[in-house]
Coordinates of C-alpha atoms and ligand atoms in Angstrom, one line a residue:
M1 CA -40.0 43.6 12.2
T2 CA -37.9 46.2 10.4
E3 CA -35.4 48.1 12.6
T4 CA -35.8 51.8 13.0
A5 CA -32.9 54.3 13.1
K6 CA -32.3 55.8 16.5
Y7 CA -28.7 56.8 15.9
F8 CA -28.4 60.4 14.6
V9 CA -24.7 61.1 15.1
P10 CA -22.9 62.7 12.1
G11 CA -20.8 59.6 11.7
P12 CA -20.6 56.8 12.1
T13 CA -24.2 56.6 11.0
W14 CA -26.9 54.0 11.3
V15 CA -26.2 50.9 9.1
R16 CA -29.0 48.8 7.7
P17 CA -29.1 45.2 9.1
E18 CA -28.8 43.7 5.7
I19 CA -25.6 45.6 5.1
L20 CA -24.2 44.4 8.4
Q21 CA -24.9 40.9 7.2
E22 CA -22.7 41.4 4.2
L23 CA -19.7 41.8 6.6
T24 CA -20.1 38.2 7.7
R25 CA -19.6 36.5 4.3
P26 CA -16.8 33.9 3.9
M27 CA -13.3 35.2 3.0
I28 CA -11.9 35.2 -0.5
G29 CA -8.3 35.9 -1.4
H30 CA -7.6 39.4 -2.6
R31 CA -5.6 38.0 -5.6
S32 CA -8.5 35.8 -6.7
N33 CA -10.7 36.3 -9.7
E34 CA -13.7 36.6 -7.4
F35 CA -12.1 39.6 -5.7
K36 CA -11.3 41.2 -9.1
E37 CA -14.9 40.8 -10.2
L38 CA -16.1 42.3 -6.9
F39 CA -13.7 45.2 -7.2
R40 CA -14.5 45.8 -10.9
G41 CA -18.2 46.3 -10.0
I42 CA -17.3 48.6 -7.1
N43 CA -15.1 50.8 -9.2
A44 CA -17.7 51.1 -11.9
D45 CA -20.2 52.3 -9.3
L46 CA -17.7 54.6 -7.6
K47 CA -17.3 56.4 -11.0
S48 CA -21.1 57.1 -11.0
L49 CA -20.9 58.2 -7.3
F50 CA -18.0 60.6 -7.9
M51 CA -19.4 61.6 -11.4
T52 CA -16.0 60.9 -13.0
T53 CA -14.4 58.9 -15.8
Q54 CA -11.0 59.1 -14.1
T55 CA -9.5 56.7 -11.6
T56 CA -11.2 55.6 -8.5
F57 CA -10.0 53.2 -5.8
V58 CA -10.5 52.1 -2.2
V59 CA -8.0 52.5 0.7
T60 CA -8.3 50.4 3.9
A61 CA -7.9 53.4 6.2
S62 CA -10.1 56.1 7.7
G63 CA -10.5 59.4 5.8
T64 CA -7.7 61.0 7.8
G65 CA -5.2 58.5 6.4
V66 CA -6.2 59.4 2.8
M67 CA -6.0 63.2 3.6
Q68 CA -2.4 62.6 4.6
A69 CA -1.9 60.4 1.5
A70 CA -3.3 63.2 -0.7
L71 CA -0.8 65.7 0.7
E72 CA 2.1 63.2 0.5
N73 CA 1.4 62.4 -3.2
C74 CA 0.6 66.0 -4.4
V75 CA 2.6 68.4 -2.3
K76 CA 6.3 68.9 -2.3
R77 CA 6.7 72.2 -0.4
R78 CA 3.7 74.5 0.0
V79 CA 0.0 74.1 0.4
L80 CA -3.0 76.5 1.0
V81 CA -5.7 75.2 3.4
T82 CA -9.1 76.7 3.3
T83 CA -10.8 76.4 6.7
C84 CA -14.3 77.0 8.1
G85 CA -14.3 74.6 11.1
A86 CA -12.5 71.7 12.8
F87 CA -12.3 69.2 10.0
S88 CA -11.1 71.7 7.3
E89 CA -8.5 72.6 10.0
R90 CA -7.3 69.0 10.0
W91 CA -5.7 69.5 6.6
Y92 CA -3.6 72.3 8.2
N93 CA -2.5 70.0 11.1
I94 CA -1.5 67.2 8.8
G95 CA 0.4 69.5 6.5
E96 CA 2.3 70.9 9.4
S97 CA 3.1 67.4 10.7
L98 CA 4.6 66.6 7.3
G99 CA 6.9 69.6 7.5
Y100 CA 5.2 71.6 4.6
E101 CA 4.9 75.3 4.5
V102 CA 1.1 75.6 5.2
D103 CA -0.8 78.8 4.6
R104 CA -4.5 79.2 5.4
Q105 CA -7.5 81.1 4.2
D106 CA -10.0 81.1 7.1
A107 CA -13.7 81.6 7.2
E108 CA -15.3 82.1 10.6
W109 CA -17.0 79.1 12.2
G110 CA -20.5 78.8 10.8
N111 CA -19.7 80.5 7.5
A112 CA -18.7 79.0 4.2
V113 CA -15.3 79.7 2.5
D114 CA -15.8 82.8 0.4
P115 CA -14.7 82.4 -3.2
E116 CA -13.8 86.1 -3.4
A117 CA -11.7 85.9 -0.3
L118 CA -9.9 82.9 -1.8
A119 CA -9.3 84.8 -5.1
D120 CA -8.0 87.7 -3.2
H121 CA -5.6 85.5 -1.1
L122 CA -4.3 83.8 -4.2
A123 CA -3.9 87.1 -6.1
R124 CA -1.9 88.5 -3.2
H125 CA 0.3 85.3 -2.9
Q126 CA 1.1 84.7 -6.6
R127 CA 4.7 84.0 -5.7
A128 CA 3.8 81.4 -3.1
H129 CA 3.5 78.8 -5.9
Y130 CA 1.2 76.5 -4.0
D131 CA 1.4 72.9 -5.0
A132 CA -2.1 72.3 -3.8
V133 CA -5.2 74.0 -2.3
T134 CA -7.5 72.0 0.1
I135 CA -11.2 72.3 0.2
T136 CA -13.7 70.7 2.6
H137 CA -16.9 70.1 0.8
N138 CA -19.1 69.6 3.9
E139 CA -17.7 70.8 7.2
T140 CA -19.2 68.4 9.7
S141 CA -18.3 70.4 12.9
T142 CA -20.5 73.3 11.8
G143 CA -23.0 71.9 9.3
I144 CA -21.8 74.0 6.3
T145 CA -21.5 73.0 2.7
N146 CA -19.0 74.8 0.6
D147 CA -19.5 75.8 -3.0
V148 CA -16.7 73.6 -4.4
A149 CA -17.4 74.4 -8.0
A150 CA -16.9 78.1 -7.4
L151 CA -13.8 77.6 -5.2
V152 CA -12.1 75.2 -7.8
Q153 CA -12.8 77.8 -10.5
V154 CA -11.0 80.4 -8.5
V155 CA -8.0 78.2 -8.0
R156 CA -7.9 77.4 -11.7
E157 CA -7.9 81.1 -12.6
E158 CA -5.6 82.4 -9.9
A159 CA -3.2 79.4 -9.3
P160 CA -3.5 77.2 -12.4
D161 CA -0.6 74.9 -11.3
A162 CA -2.1 74.1 -7.9
L163 CA -3.9 70.8 -7.5
V164 CA -7.2 70.8 -5.7
L165 CA -7.7 68.3 -2.9
V166 CA -11.3 67.9 -1.7
D167 CA -12.6 66.2 1.5
A168 CA -16.1 64.8 0.7
V169 CA -16.2 62.7 3.9
S170 CA -19.6 63.9 5.1
S171 CA -21.1 64.7 1.7
L172 CA -20.4 61.8 -0.8
G173 CA -23.6 59.8 -1.1
G174 CA -25.8 62.5 0.4
I175 CA -24.9 65.7 -1.5
P176 CA -23.8 65.7 -5.2
V177 CA -20.1 65.4 -5.7
E178 CA -19.1 66.3 -9.3
F179 CA -15.5 65.4 -9.5
D180 CA -14.9 65.9 -13.2
S181 CA -17.1 69.0 -13.7
W182 CA -15.6 70.6 -10.6
G183 CA -12.1 69.9 -12.0
A184 CA -10.9 68.5 -8.7
D185 CA -7.7 66.5 -8.5
V186 CA -8.2 64.3 -5.4
C187 CA -11.6 63.7 -3.7
L188 CA -11.9 61.3 -0.7
A189 CA -14.6 60.1 1.5
S190 CA -14.6 57.6 4.4
V191 CA -17.7 55.4 4.3
Q192 CA -19.2 55.8 7.7
K193 CA -21.2 59.0 6.9
A194 CA -23.6 59.4 4.0
I195 CA -22.5 56.1 2.4
A196 CA -23.8 54.4 5.6
L197 CA -21.3 51.6 6.1
P198 CA -19.3 50.8 9.2
P199 CA -16.0 52.7 9.4
G200 CA -12.8 51.3 8.1
I201 CA -12.3 52.1 4.4
T202 CA -12.1 55.3 2.3
V203 CA -13.1 55.8 -1.3
V204 CA -11.1 58.1 -3.5
A205 CA -11.1 59.7 -7.0
V206 CA -7.8 60.9 -8.4
S207 CA -7.3 63.0 -11.6
D208 CA -4.7 62.2 -14.3
K209 CA -3.0 65.5 -13.5
A210 CA -2.6 64.4 -9.8
F211 CA -0.9 61.1 -10.9
E212 CA 1.5 63.1 -13.1
R213 CA 2.4 65.2 -10.1
A214 CA 2.9 62.2 -7.9
K215 CA 5.4 60.8 -10.4
K216 CA 7.6 63.8 -9.6
H217 CA 7.7 62.9 -5.9
P218 CA 10.1 60.0 -5.4
Y219 CA 9.4 59.7 -1.7
R220 CA 5.7 59.0 -1.5
G221 CA 6.0 56.2 1.0
T222 CA 4.6 52.7 0.3
Y223 CA 1.2 52.2 1.9
F224 CA -0.4 55.3 0.6
D225 CA 1.3 55.5 -2.8
F226 CA -1.4 56.7 -5.3
L227 CA 0.6 55.4 -8.3
S228 CA 0.6 51.9 -6.8
Y229 CA -3.2 52.1 -6.2
K230 CA -3.7 53.2 -9.8
K231 CA -1.5 50.4 -11.3
N232 CA -3.5 47.9 -9.2
A233 CA -6.9 49.5 -9.9
D234 CA -6.2 49.3 -13.7
D235 CA -6.0 45.5 -13.1
D236 CA -9.1 45.4 -10.7
S237 CA -6.7 44.9 -7.8
V238 CA -5.3 46.6 -4.7
P239 CA -1.7 46.9 -3.5
S240 CA -2.0 45.1 -0.1
T241 CA -4.6 43.0 1.8
P242 CA -7.7 45.1 2.1
S243 CA -10.6 44.8 4.5
I244 CA -12.5 42.3 2.4
P245 CA -15.7 42.3 4.5
H246 CA -16.0 46.1 3.8
F247 CA -15.6 45.4 0.1
Y248 CA -18.7 43.1 0.2
A249 CA -20.6 45.7 2.1
L250 CA -19.5 48.5 -0.2
A251 CA -20.6 46.6 -3.3
A252 CA -24.0 45.9 -1.8
Q253 CA -24.4 49.5 -0.6
L254 CA -23.4 51.0 -4.0
E255 CA -26.0 48.7 -5.6
H256 CA -28.6 50.2 -3.3
I257 CA -27.5 53.8 -3.6
I258 CA -27.2 53.8 -7.4
R259 CA -29.7 51.3 -8.7
G260 CA -32.0 50.8 -5.7
E261 CA -32.8 54.3 -4.2
G262 CA -31.0 56.1 -7.1
L263 CA -28.8 59.2 -6.7
P264 CA -31.4 61.8 -7.5
A265 CA -33.9 60.4 -5.0
R266 CA -31.1 60.0 -2.4
F267 CA -30.0 63.6 -2.7
E268 CA -33.7 64.8 -2.5
R269 CA -34.2 62.7 0.7
H270 CA -31.2 64.4 2.2
R271 CA -32.5 67.9 1.2
R272 CA -35.9 67.0 2.7
M273 CA -34.3 65.8 6.0
R274 CA -32.5 69.2 6.2
E275 CA -35.7 71.2 5.7
I276 CA -37.7 69.1 8.2
T277 CA -34.9 69.4 10.8
H278 CA -34.7 73.2 10.3
Q279 CA -38.5 73.6 10.4
R280 CA -39.2 71.4 13.4
T281 CA -36.3 72.7 15.6
A282 CA -36.8 76.4 14.9
R283 CA -38.9 77.0 18.0
Y284 CA -36.4 75.8 20.5
A285 CA -33.0 75.9 18.8
K286 CA -31.1 78.2 16.5
L287 CA -29.3 76.9 13.5
A288 CA -25.6 77.7 14.3
A289 CA -24.5 77.9 10.7
D290 CA -25.3 80.4 7.9
P291 CA -28.6 79.1 6.5
A292 CA -27.6 80.0 3.0
H293 CA -24.9 77.2 3.1
A294 CA -26.7 74.8 5.5
S295 CA -25.7 71.2 5.0
A296 CA -28.1 68.5 3.8
T297 CA -26.4 65.9 6.0
V298 CA -25.7 67.5 9.4
S299 CA -27.2 70.4 11.4
A300 CA -25.4 72.1 14.3
L301 CA -28.0 73.7 16.6
T302 CA -27.8 76.1 19.6
P303 CA -30.7 75.2 21.9
I304 CA -32.5 77.1 24.6
V305 CA -32.0 74.2 27.1
P306 CA -28.4 73.2 27.7
A307 CA -27.1 71.0 24.9
A308 CA -25.8 68.4 27.3
T309 CA -29.2 68.0 29.0
I310 CA -30.9 67.5 25.6
R311 CA -28.5 64.7 24.6
A312 CA -28.8 63.0 28.0
E313 CA -32.6 63.1 28.0
M314 CA -32.7 61.9 24.4
K315 CA -30.4 59.0 25.3
K316 CA -32.9 58.0 28.0
R317 CA -35.5 57.8 25.2
G318 CA -33.3 55.6 23.1
F319 CA -32.0 58.2 20.7
T320 CA -28.3 59.1 20.3
L321 CA -27.5 62.7 19.0
G322 CA -24.2 64.1 18.2
G323 CA -22.3 66.5 20.5
G324 CA -21.0 69.9 19.6
Y325 CA -17.5 69.9 18.2
G326 CA -14.4 71.9 18.9
Q327 CA -15.1 75.5 19.9
W328 CA -18.8 74.8 19.7
A329 CA -18.6 71.7 22.0
D330 CA -20.5 73.2 24.9
T331 CA -23.0 75.4 23.1
T332 CA -24.3 73.2 20.3
F333 CA -25.5 69.7 19.6
R334 CA -25.5 68.1 16.2
I335 CA -28.1 66.0 14.3
G336 CA -26.7 63.7 11.7
H337 CA -29.5 63.4 9.1
M338 CA -27.5 61.4 6.6
G339 CA -27.0 57.9 5.1
D340 CA -29.9 55.5 5.1
I341 CA -32.0 57.1 7.7
P342 CA -35.7 57.0 6.6
V343 CA -37.5 60.4 6.8
A344 CA -40.1 58.8 9.1
D345 CA -37.5 57.8 11.6
L346 CA -36.1 61.3 11.6
E347 CA -39.6 62.6 12.3
A348 CA -40.0 60.2 15.2
M349 CA -36.8 61.4 16.7
L350 CA -37.9 65.0 16.2
D351 CA -41.1 64.2 18.1
A352 CA -39.1 63.1 21.1
L353 CA -36.7 66.0 20.8
E354 CA -39.5 68.5 20.9
E355 CA -40.6 67.2 24.3
V356 CA -37.1 67.4 25.6
A357 CA -35.9 70.7 24.1
R358 CA -38.8 72.9 24.8
G359 CA -38.1 72.5 28.5
Ligands
PLP401 N1 -13.3 65.2 7.3 C1 -14.6 65.4 7.7 C2 -15.4 66.5 7.0 C3 -15.1 64.6 8.7 O1 -16.3 64.8 9.2 C4 -14.2 63.6 9.3 C5 -14.7 62.8 10.5 O2 -15.7 63.1 11.1 C6 -13.0 63.5 8.8 C7 -12.5 64.3 7.8 C8 -12.1 62.4 9.4 O3 -12.4 61.2 8.8 P1 -12.1 59.8 9.6 O4 -12.6 59.9 10.9 O5 -12.7 58.8 8.7 O6 -10.6 59.8 9.6

């Protein structure tokens, strides 16, 4: 009997049983030829996933670790953070904790970051000389997808020396990420969202320009030193002992994503899941985010019935939904429709939700 997905949290997401099985394979040494072969295949597929010819690698840490790493490698003094919710705000908190001068360009919760407002900010702060600008592709707390291509273009025009650091944690594998054509410098994604693996590693793409910048920062630390990751990646290797079970699972999952389901079909399934979710919840819940920028991987909804009641009643029926986040914690609940969830399983969950949410 095939297992059906009943777990609709916006990360960690439901993991297919055959992928869980990959985590139980026998160990190999991370300096062995078998590991090199495994990693070579992973990196070739990561380049397809990030749509890049530049360097990719894998870090054994959650996404927050690599957000910190991106700042440590690319920023000496000052960074501009674009925010539109709790996770984009995380860049701000990390930057402050590292002692940088951190400026912010805020969009209201539920809205996307406005390229014109960003252009205006950069034009007014020409002398700030930002080392980097951060962008969150998909804001998981509100269910908004930012127009990264337009935002990067603004940075290139108004602050050409600034590197662009992109969080694609809840988009990569569900929404197209076009690292090279965007012109981004760092793009990172932990794997427990649309890539549908258990949490524990983060995949990264880094531009040649970002490596050049890192060379100018002598105190990059050791564990998160991007230059060390690049030197090792060029030799199909990693700087220190990685979570080898995750590498097995990542290889199998990339095989599925790229040559099994295929990226165009995967992106289309995510768009369909968004449309179905919107259509079927419209009678009893309002989409909390601007529909023009609504995410294909997560929807935050403001229901008629209290959100906590909905989640508790759904739990009784075997379904787990996500809670509201941050300033929307009490008023919304979230449906994660990302990763490997089959459309039919989403529909079955929405059948149950209809009974609960219409009161
Ligand atoms: N960025 C976004 C958009 C997220 O959704 C999350 C986690 O939910 C993070 C960053 C943090 O990632 P991690 O929990 O892997 O550190």
